[in-house]
Coordinates of C-alpha atoms in Angstrom, one line a residue:
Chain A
X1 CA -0.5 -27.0 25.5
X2 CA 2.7 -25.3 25.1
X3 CA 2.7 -21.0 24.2
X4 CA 4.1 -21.8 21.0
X5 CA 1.4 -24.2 19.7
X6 CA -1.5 -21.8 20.1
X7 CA -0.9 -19.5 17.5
X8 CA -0.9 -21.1 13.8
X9 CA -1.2 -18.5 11.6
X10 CA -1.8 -14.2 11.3
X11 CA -5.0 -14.0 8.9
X12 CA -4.1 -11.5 6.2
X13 CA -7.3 -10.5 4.6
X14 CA -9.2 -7.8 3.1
X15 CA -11.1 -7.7 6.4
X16 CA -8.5 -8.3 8.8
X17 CA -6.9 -5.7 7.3
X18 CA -9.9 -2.7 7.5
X19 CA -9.5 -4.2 11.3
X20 CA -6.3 -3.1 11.9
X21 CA -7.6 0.6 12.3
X22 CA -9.1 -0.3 15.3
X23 CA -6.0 -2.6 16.6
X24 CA -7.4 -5.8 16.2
X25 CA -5.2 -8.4 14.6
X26 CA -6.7 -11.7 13.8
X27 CA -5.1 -15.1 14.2
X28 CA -5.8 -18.6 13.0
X29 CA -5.4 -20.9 16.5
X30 CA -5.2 -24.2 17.5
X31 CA -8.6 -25.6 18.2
X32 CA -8.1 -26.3 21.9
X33 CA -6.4 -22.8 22.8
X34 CA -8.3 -20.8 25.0
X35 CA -8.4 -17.0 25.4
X36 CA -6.2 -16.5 28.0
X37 CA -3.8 -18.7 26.6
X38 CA -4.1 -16.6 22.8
X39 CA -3.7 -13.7 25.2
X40 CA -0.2 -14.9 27.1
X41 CA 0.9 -16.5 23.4
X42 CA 0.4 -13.0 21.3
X43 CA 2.1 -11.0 24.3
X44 CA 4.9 -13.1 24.3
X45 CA 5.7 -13.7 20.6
X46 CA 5.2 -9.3 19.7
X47 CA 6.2 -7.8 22.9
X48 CA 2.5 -6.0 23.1
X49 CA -0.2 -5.9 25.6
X50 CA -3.2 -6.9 24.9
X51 CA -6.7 -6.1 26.4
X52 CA -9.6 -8.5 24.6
X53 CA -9.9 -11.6 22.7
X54 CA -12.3 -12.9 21.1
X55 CA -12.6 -16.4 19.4
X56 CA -14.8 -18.3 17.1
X57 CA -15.1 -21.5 15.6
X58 CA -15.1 -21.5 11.5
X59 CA -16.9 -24.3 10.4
X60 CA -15.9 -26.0 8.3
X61 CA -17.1 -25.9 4.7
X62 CA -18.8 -29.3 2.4
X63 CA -17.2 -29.4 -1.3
X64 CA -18.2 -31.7 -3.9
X65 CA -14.8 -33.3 -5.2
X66 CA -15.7 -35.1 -8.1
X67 CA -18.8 -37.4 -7.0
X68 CA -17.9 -37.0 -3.1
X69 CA -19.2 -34.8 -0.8
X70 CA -15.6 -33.7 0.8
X71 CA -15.5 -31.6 4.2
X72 CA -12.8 -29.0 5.0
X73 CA -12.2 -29.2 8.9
X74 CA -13.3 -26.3 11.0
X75 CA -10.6 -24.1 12.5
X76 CA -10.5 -21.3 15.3
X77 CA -10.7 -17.9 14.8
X78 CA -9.2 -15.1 17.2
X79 CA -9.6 -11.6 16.8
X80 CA -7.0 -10.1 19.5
X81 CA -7.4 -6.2 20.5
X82 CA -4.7 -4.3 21.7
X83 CA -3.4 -1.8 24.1
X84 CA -4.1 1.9 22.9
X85 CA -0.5 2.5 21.2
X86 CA 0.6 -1.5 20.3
X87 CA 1.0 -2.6 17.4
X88 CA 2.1 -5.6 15.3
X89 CA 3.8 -5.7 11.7
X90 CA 3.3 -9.0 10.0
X91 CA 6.5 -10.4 7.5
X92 CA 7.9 -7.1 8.1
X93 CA 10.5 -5.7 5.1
X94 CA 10.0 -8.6 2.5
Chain B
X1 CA 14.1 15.2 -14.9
X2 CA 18.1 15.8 -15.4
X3 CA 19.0 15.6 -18.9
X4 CA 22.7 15.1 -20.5
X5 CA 23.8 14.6 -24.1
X6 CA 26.3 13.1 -25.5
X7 CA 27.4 13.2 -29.2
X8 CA 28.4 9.7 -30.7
X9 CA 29.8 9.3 -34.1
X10 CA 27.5 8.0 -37.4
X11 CA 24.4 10.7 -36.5
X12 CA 23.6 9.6 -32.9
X13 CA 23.5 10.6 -29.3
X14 CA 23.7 9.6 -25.9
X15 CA 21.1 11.1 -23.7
X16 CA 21.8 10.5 -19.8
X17 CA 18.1 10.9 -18.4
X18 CA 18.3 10.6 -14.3
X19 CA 14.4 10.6 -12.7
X20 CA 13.4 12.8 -9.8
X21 CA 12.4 11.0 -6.7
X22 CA 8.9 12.6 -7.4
X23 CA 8.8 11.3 -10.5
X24 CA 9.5 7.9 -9.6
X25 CA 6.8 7.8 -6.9
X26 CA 4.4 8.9 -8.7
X27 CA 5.2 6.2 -11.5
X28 CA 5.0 3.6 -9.0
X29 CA 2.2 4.4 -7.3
X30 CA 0.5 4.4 -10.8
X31 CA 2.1 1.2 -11.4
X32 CA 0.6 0.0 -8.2
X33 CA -3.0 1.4 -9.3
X34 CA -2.6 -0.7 -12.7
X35 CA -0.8 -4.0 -11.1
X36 CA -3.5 -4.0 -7.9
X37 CA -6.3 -5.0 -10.8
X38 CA -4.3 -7.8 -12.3
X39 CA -3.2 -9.4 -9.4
X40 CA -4.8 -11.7 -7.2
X41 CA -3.8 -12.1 -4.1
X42 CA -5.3 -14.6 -1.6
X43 CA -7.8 -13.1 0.9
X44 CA -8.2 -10.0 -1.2
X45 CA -10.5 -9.3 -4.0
X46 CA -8.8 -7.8 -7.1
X47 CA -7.8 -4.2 -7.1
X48 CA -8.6 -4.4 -2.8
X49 CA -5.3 -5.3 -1.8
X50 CA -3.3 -2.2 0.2
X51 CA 0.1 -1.4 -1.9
X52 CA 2.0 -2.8 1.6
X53 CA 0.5 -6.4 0.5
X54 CA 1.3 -6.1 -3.0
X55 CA 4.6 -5.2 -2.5
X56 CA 4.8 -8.4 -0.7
X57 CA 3.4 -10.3 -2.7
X58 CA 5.1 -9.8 -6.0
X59 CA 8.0 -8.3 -4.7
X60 CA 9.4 -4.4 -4.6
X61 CA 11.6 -5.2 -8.1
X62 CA 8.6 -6.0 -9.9
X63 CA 6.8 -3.4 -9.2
X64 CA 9.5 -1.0 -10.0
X65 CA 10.0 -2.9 -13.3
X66 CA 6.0 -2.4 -14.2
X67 CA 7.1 1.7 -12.8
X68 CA 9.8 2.1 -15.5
X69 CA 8.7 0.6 -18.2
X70 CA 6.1 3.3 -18.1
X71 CA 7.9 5.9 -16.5
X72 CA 11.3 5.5 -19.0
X73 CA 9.6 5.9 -22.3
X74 CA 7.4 9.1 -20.7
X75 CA 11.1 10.7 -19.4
X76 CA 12.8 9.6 -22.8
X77 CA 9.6 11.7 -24.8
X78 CA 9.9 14.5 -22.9
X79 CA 14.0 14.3 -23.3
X80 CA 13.6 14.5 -26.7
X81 CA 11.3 17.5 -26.6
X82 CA 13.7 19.3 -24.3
X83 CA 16.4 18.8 -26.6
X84 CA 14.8 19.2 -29.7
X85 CA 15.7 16.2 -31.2
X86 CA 14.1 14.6 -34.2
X87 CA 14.6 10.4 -33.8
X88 CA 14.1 8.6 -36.9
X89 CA 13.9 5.2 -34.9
X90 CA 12.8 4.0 -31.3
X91 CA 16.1 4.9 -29.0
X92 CA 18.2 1.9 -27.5
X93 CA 17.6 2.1 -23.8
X94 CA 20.2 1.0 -21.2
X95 CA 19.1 1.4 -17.5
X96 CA 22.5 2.0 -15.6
X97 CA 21.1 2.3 -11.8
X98 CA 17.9 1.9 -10.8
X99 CA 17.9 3.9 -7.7
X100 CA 17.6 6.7 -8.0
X101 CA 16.7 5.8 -11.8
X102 CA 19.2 6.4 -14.8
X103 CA 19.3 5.5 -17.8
X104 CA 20.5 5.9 -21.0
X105 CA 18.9 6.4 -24.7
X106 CA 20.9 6.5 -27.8
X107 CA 19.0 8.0 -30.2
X108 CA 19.4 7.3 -34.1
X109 CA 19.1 11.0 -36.2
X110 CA 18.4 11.2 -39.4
X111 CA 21.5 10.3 -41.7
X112 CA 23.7 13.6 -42.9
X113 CA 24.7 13.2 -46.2
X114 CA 27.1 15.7 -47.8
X115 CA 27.2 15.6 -51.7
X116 CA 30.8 16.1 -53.0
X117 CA 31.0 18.8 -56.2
X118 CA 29.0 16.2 -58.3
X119 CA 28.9 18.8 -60.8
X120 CA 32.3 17.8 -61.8
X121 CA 31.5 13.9 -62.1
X122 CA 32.4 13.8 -65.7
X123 CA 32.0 9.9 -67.1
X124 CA 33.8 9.0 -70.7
X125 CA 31.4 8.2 -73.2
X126 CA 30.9 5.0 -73.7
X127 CA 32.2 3.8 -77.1
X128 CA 29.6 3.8 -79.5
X129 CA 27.8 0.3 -80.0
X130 CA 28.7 -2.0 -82.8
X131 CA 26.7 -4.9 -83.4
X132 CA 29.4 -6.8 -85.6
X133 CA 29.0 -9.3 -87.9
X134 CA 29.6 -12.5 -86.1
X135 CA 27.7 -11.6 -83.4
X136 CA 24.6 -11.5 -85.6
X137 CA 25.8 -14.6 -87.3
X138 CA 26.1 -16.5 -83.7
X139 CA 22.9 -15.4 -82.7
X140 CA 21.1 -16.4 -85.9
X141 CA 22.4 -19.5 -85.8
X142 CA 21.2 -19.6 -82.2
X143 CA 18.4 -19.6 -83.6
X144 CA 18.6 -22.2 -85.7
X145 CA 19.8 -24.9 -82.9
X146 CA 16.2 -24.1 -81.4
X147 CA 14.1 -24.5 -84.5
X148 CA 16.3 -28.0 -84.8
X149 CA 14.3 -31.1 -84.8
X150 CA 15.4 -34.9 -83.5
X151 CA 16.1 -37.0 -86.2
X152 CA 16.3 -41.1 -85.8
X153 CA 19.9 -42.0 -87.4
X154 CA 21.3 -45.6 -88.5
X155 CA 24.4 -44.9 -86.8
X156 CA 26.8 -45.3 -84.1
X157 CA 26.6 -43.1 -81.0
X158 CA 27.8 -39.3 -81.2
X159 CA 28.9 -36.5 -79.4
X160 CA 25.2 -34.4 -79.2
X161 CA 23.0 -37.1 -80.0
X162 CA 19.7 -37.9 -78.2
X163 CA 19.6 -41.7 -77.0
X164 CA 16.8 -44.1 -75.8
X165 CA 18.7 -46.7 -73.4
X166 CA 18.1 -49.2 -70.7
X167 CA 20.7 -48.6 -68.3
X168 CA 21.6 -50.9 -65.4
X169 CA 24.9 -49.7 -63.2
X170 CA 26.6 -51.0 -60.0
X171 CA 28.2 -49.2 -57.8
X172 CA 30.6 -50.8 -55.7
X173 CA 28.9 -54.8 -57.0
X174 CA 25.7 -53.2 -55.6
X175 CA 23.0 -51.8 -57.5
X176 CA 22.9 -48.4 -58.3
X177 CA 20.5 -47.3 -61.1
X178 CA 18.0 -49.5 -63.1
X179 CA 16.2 -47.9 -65.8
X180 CA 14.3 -48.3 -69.1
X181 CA 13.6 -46.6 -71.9
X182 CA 15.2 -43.3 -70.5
X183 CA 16.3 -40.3 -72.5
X184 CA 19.9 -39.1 -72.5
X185 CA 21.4 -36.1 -74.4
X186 CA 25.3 -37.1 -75.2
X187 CA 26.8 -33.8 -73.9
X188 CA 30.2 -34.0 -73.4
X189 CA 30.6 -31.9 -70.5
X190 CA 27.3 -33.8 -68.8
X191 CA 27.9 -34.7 -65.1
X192 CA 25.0 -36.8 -65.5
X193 CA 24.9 -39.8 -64.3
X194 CA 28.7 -39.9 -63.7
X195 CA 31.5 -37.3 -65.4
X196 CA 32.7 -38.7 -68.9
X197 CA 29.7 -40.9 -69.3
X198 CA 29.0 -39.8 -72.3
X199 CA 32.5 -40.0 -74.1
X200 CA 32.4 -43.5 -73.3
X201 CA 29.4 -44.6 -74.6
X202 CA 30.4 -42.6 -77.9
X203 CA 30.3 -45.2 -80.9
X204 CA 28.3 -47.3 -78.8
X205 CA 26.0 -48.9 -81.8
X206 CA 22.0 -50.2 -81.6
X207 CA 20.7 -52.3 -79.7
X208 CA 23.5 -53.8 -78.6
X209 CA 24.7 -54.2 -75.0
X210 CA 27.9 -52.5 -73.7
X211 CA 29.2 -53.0 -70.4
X212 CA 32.5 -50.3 -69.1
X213 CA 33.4 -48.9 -65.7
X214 CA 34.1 -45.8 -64.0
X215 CA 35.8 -44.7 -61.1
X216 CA 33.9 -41.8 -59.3
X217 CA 35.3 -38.8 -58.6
X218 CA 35.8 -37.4 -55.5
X219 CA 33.8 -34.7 -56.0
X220 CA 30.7 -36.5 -56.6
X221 CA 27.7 -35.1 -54.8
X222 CA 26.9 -38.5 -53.2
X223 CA 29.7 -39.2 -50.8
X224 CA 29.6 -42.5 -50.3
X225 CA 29.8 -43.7 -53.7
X226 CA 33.3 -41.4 -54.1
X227 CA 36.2 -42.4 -55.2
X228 CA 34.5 -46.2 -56.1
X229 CA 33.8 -48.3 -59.3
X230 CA 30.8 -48.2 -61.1
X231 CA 29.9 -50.6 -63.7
X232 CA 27.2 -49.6 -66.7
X233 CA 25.5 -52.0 -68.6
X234 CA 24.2 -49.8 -71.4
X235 CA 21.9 -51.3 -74.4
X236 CA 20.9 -48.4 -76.7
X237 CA 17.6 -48.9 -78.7
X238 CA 17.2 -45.4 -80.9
X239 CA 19.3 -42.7 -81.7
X240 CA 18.3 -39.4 -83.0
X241 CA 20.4 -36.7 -84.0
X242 CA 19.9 -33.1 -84.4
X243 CA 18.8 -32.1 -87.9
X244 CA 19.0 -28.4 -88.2
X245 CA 16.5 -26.5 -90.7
X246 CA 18.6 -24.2 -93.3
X247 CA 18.7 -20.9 -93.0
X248 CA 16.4 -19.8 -95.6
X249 CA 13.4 -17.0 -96.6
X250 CA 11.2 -19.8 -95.5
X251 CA 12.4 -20.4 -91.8
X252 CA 12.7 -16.6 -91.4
X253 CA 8.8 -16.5 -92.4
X254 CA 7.4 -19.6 -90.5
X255 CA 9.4 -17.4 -87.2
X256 CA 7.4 -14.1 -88.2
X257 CA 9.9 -12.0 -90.3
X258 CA 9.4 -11.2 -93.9
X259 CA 12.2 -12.8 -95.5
X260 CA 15.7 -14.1 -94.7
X261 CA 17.3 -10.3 -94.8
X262 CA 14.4 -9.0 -92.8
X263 CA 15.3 -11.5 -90.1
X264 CA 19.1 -10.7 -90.4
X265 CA 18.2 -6.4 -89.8
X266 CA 15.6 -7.6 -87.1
X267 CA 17.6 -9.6 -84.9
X268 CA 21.0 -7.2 -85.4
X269 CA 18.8 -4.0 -84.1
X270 CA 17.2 -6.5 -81.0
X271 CA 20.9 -7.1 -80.2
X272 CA 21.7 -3.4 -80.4
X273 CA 19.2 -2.5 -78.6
X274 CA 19.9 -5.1 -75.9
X275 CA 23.5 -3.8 -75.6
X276 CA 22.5 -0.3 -75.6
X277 CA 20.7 -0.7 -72.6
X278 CA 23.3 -2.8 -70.8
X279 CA 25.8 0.4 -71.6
X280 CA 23.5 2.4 -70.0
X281 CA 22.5 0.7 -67.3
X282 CA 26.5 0.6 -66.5
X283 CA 27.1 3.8 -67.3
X284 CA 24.3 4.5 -64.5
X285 CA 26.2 2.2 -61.8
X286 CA 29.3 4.0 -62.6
X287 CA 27.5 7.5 -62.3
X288 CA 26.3 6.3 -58.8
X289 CA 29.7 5.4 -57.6
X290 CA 31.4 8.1 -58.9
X291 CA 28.9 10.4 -56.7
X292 CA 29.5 7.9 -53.9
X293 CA 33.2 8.3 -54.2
X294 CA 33.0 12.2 -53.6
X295 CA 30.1 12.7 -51.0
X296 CA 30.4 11.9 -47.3
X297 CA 27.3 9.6 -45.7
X298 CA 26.8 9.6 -42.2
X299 CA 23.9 7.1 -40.9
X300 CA 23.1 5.7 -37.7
X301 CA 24.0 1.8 -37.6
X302 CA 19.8 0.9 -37.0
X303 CA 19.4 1.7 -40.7
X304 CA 21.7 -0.3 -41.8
X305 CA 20.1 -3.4 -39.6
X306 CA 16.7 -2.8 -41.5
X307 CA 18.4 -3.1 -44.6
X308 CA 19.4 -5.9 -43.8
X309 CA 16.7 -7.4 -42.5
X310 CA 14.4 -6.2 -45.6
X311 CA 17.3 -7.8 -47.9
X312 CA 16.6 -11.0 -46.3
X313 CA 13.0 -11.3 -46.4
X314 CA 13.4 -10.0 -50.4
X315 CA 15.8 -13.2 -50.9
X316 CA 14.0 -15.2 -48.4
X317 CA 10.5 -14.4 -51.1
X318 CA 12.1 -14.7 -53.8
X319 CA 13.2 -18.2 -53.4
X320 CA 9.8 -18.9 -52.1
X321 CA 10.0 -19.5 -48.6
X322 CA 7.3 -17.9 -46.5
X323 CA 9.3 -17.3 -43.4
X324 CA 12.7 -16.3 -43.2
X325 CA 13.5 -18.9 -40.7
X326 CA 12.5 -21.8 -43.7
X327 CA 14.7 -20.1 -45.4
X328 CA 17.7 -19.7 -43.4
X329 CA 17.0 -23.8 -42.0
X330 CA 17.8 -24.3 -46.2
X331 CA 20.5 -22.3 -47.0
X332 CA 21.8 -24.2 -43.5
X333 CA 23.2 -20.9 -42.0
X334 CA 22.1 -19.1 -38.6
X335 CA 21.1 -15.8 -39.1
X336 CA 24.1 -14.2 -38.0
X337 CA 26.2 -15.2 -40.7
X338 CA 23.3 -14.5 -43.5
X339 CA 23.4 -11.2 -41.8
X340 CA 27.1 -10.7 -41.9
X341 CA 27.3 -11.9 -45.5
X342 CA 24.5 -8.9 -46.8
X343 CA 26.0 -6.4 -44.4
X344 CA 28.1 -4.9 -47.6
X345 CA 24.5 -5.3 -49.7
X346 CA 22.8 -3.5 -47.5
X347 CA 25.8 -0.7 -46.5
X348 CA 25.7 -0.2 -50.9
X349 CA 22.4 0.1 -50.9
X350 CA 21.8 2.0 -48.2
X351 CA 24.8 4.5 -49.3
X352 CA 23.6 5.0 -52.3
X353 CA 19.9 5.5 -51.8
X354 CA 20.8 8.4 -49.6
X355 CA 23.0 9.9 -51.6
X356 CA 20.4 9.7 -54.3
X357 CA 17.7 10.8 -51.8
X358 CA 20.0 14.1 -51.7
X359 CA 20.7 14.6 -55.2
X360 CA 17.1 14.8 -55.9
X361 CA 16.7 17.6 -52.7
X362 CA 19.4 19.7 -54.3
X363 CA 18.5 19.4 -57.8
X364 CA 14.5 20.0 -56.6
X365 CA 13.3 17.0 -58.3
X366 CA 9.8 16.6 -58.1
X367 CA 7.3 13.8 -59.4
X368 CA 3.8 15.3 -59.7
X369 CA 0.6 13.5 -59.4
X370 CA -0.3 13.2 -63.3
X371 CA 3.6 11.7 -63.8
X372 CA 2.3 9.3 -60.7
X373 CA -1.0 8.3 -62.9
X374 CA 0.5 7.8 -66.1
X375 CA 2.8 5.3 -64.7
X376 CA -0.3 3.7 -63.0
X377 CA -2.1 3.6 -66.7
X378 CA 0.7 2.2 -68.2
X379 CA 1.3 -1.1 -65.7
X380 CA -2.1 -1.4 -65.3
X381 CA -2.8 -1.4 -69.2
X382 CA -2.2 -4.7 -69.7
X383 CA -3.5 -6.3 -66.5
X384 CA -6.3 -8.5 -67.1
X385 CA -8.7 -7.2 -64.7
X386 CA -8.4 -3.5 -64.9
X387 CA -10.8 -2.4 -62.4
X388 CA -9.1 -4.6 -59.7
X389 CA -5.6 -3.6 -60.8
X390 CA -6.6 0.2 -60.5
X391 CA -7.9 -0.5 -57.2
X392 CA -4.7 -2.0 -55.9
X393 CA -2.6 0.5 -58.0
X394 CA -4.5 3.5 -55.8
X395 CA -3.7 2.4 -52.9
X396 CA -1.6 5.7 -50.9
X397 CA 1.1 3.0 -49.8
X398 CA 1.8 1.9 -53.4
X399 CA 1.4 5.3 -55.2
X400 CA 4.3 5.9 -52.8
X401 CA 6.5 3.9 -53.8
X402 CA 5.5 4.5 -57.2
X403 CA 6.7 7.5 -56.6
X404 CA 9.5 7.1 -55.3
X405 CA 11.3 4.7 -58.1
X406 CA 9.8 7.3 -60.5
X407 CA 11.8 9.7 -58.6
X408 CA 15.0 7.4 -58.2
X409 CA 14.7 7.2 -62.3
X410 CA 14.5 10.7 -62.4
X411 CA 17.2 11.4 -60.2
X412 CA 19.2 9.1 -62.4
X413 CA 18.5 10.2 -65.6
X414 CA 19.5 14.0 -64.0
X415 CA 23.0 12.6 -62.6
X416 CA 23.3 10.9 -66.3
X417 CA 23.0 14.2 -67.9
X418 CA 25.3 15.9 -65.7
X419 CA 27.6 13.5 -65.7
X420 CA 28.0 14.0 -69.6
X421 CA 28.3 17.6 -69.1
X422 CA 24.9 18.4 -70.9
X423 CA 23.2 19.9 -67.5
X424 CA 24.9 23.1 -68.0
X425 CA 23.5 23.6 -71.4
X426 CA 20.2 22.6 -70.6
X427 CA 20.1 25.5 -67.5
X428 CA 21.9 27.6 -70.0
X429 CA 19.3 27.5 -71.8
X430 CA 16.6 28.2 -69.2

């Protein structure tokens, strides 16, 4: 898998957010992207170094649409610490 | 806050208001505080987004927008209390730059009005009222064209008559009207069906038919049929004329008077007394405009806009339409031209309420409260359901404006007085 496919998506919630104190940025990633790969993709796309990742898999979530029983797919999760001193602005001066 | 002013003519002024940079944050940052609840944003709960989010989420302009529309009318109040100023109406607000924030707020004073010497105003007399013979002839016999009955006559058609015919007309070989039995008063002047309809079917005798043409005029009010022939076939089946009652003791009873003379005396003084007050009341009008004439009025243009507007929903009621825009989809006009048609109205009546307004300060007119309740007594004497009409008649709105056209009249009667040069006397005699 190419760098550029791992990362989808920056998360920008209210928890990702509190988690920015401590220099962790979270990420939605493609499902088969592998911490060292999430490692090499961040460093490269915001010039930062990082020191952990960790990932997780969100399951996915059952819906009833109408009379169906309708399930979201399940997606990886990557919480990326940085370097004392890094950082990362997301959509920065909209 | 930096404040300028800047006169403008008709009793306004220009403030130039420019916000501190302190001011302005602390306006947004209470804009943020109120937007953060009302927002959602996705991933957040409401109110728990960080101001960096909401910013990009609905954009840096609207939050500045939410800012000043607090933070302008909070500068403008405190404007006016720096300056001293005493707005009769909400200020017009232009925004000129946002960043840093200026903007400017013309502000409507009250009007100045400056009487003229209306001591001077001196009005001729009008000519005293003579209710002449043939006036009181013409309106006694008047009188007598109403207390006229119909009258069947074995006759031919006349001028004034009242005629039961069938009617049957084509227009252009199609058919127009088809009708039986209808009533139709033979006035000459009738546009009814068709101008001159009536002369020709003068002589016209009963019960038999009669068949003539017309051409249309061009002024008829349905177009299509203008400028074309219409045929009439006309058969008249009764004709009554108008049999007027003699002018006797007797009709002067049955219509409540004591005899014929009685009647005569009665209806001259009803006329006199009509044209008496018609003198007066123009006497009044040319009064007012004498004291318009000499005194200078100075009022902000937003007065003049209400007058108009209160104008419009007067006429709009009066003619029975609940909303002005029924009304103005009637008359077939767009409200800028109603507008522009009333503006003299309005600018008259505005004038000359304020100039009256004035003439009551400097002559200290005052209405007290009794004056106020008399009034009240007398309308509400002859309502039907007293209680309900006090009720409504004590309302502080209404007691107002009670008030006020008391004052108006009082006013008036005081500029009459003047005007005839019997106000000196009457302080004289003080």
């Amino acid at each position: 898998m190419h760098l550029y496919e791992v990362l989808r998506r920056p998360l920008i919630t209210e928890k990702a957010t509190s988690l920015k104190e401590k220099d962790k940025y979270a990420f939605e990633v493609a499902g088969k992207a592998t911490e060292s790969q999430i490692k090499e993709a961040v460093e490269l796309a915001f010039k930062v170094k990082v020191s952990k990742v960790n990932v997780m898999t969100v399951p996915g979530k059952t819906r009833k649409f109408g009379r169906r029983q309708v399930t979201s797919s399940p997606w990886k999760k990557a919480i990326v610490t940085l370097a004392p001193g890094n950082k990362i602005t997301f959509f920065e001066g909209v | 806050m930096k404040v300028s002013t800047e006169n403008l003519e008709n009793c306004q002024i220009a403030l130039n208001i420019e916000a501190e940079a302190s001011e302005l944050d602390k306006s947004l940052d209470e804009a943020y505080h109120h937007l953060v609840n009302e927002v959602s944003i996705p991933g957040f709960r409401k109110g728990k987004a960080p101001r960096a989010i909401l910013v990009q989420h609905i954009g840096k302009k609207n939050l500045l927008d939410e800012a000043l529309e607090h933070l302008i009318p909070q500068l403008y109040k405190q404007a006016i209390e720096s300056q001293e100023l005493k707005p009769i109406a909400g200020p017009q607000i232009e925004i000129t730059q946002r960043e840093p924030v200026i903007f400017k707020a013309i502000v409507s004073l009250k009007p100045e009005v400056k009487l003229g010497d209306y001591h001077s105003i001196r009005l001729e007399p009008t000519p005293a009222i003579e209710v002449s013979e043939e006036k009181v002839n013409a309106a006694m016999e008047e009188f007598r064209k109403r207390q006229g009955a119909w009258v069947p006559v074995d006759r031919p058609v006349e001028l004034g008559d009242l005629v039961t015919m069938d009617i049957q007309a084509n227009v252009d070989g199609k058919p127009w009207l088809n009708h039986k039995d209808i009533l139709y008063e033979m006035d000459k002047d009738s546009r009814s069906p068709v101008p001159g309809f009536a002369s020709q079917l003068q002589g016209t005798e009963k019960n038999k038919e009669r068949t003539f043409s017309l051409i249309i005029p061009d002024d008829y009010p349905i177009k299509e049929m203008r400028g074309k022939e219409g045929t009439f076939k006309v058969t008249v089946t009764e004709i009554k004329a108008k049999q007027l009652p003699e002018l006797n003791d007797e009709l002067a009873k049955n219509a409540g008077y004591g005899n014929l003379e009685d009647m005569r005396t009665k209806v001259a003084a009803d006329l006199r007394v009509k044209a008496e007050a018609r003198n007066r009341l123009e006497l009044k009008q040319k009064a007012l405009d004498a004291l318009v004439e000499i005194s200078e009025v100075n009022y902000p243009p937003i007065l003049e806009d209400e007058e108009i507007t209160e104008l419009l929903r007067n006429e709009a009621q009066r003619l029975g339409f609940r909303e002005i825009t029924d009304y103005l989809k009637k008359a077939n006009k767009t409200e800028e031209e109603i507008k522009q048609e009333l503006r003299p109205i309005a600018k008259k009546r505005l004038t000359e309420s304020l100039v009256l307004g004035k003439l009551a300060e400097e002559e200290k007119i005052e209405i007290s409260s009794t004056e106020v309740d008399n009034k009240v007594d007398e309308i509400t004497s002859d309502a039907e359901d007293k209680e309900k009409a006090k009720q409504f008649f004590s309302l502080p709105q209404i007691k107002q404006s009670i008030e006020q056209s008391l004052r108006t009249q009082k006013t008036m009667d005081q500029l009459l007085q003047i005007a005839s040069g019997n106000a000196e006397n009457i302080t004289k005699g003080e």
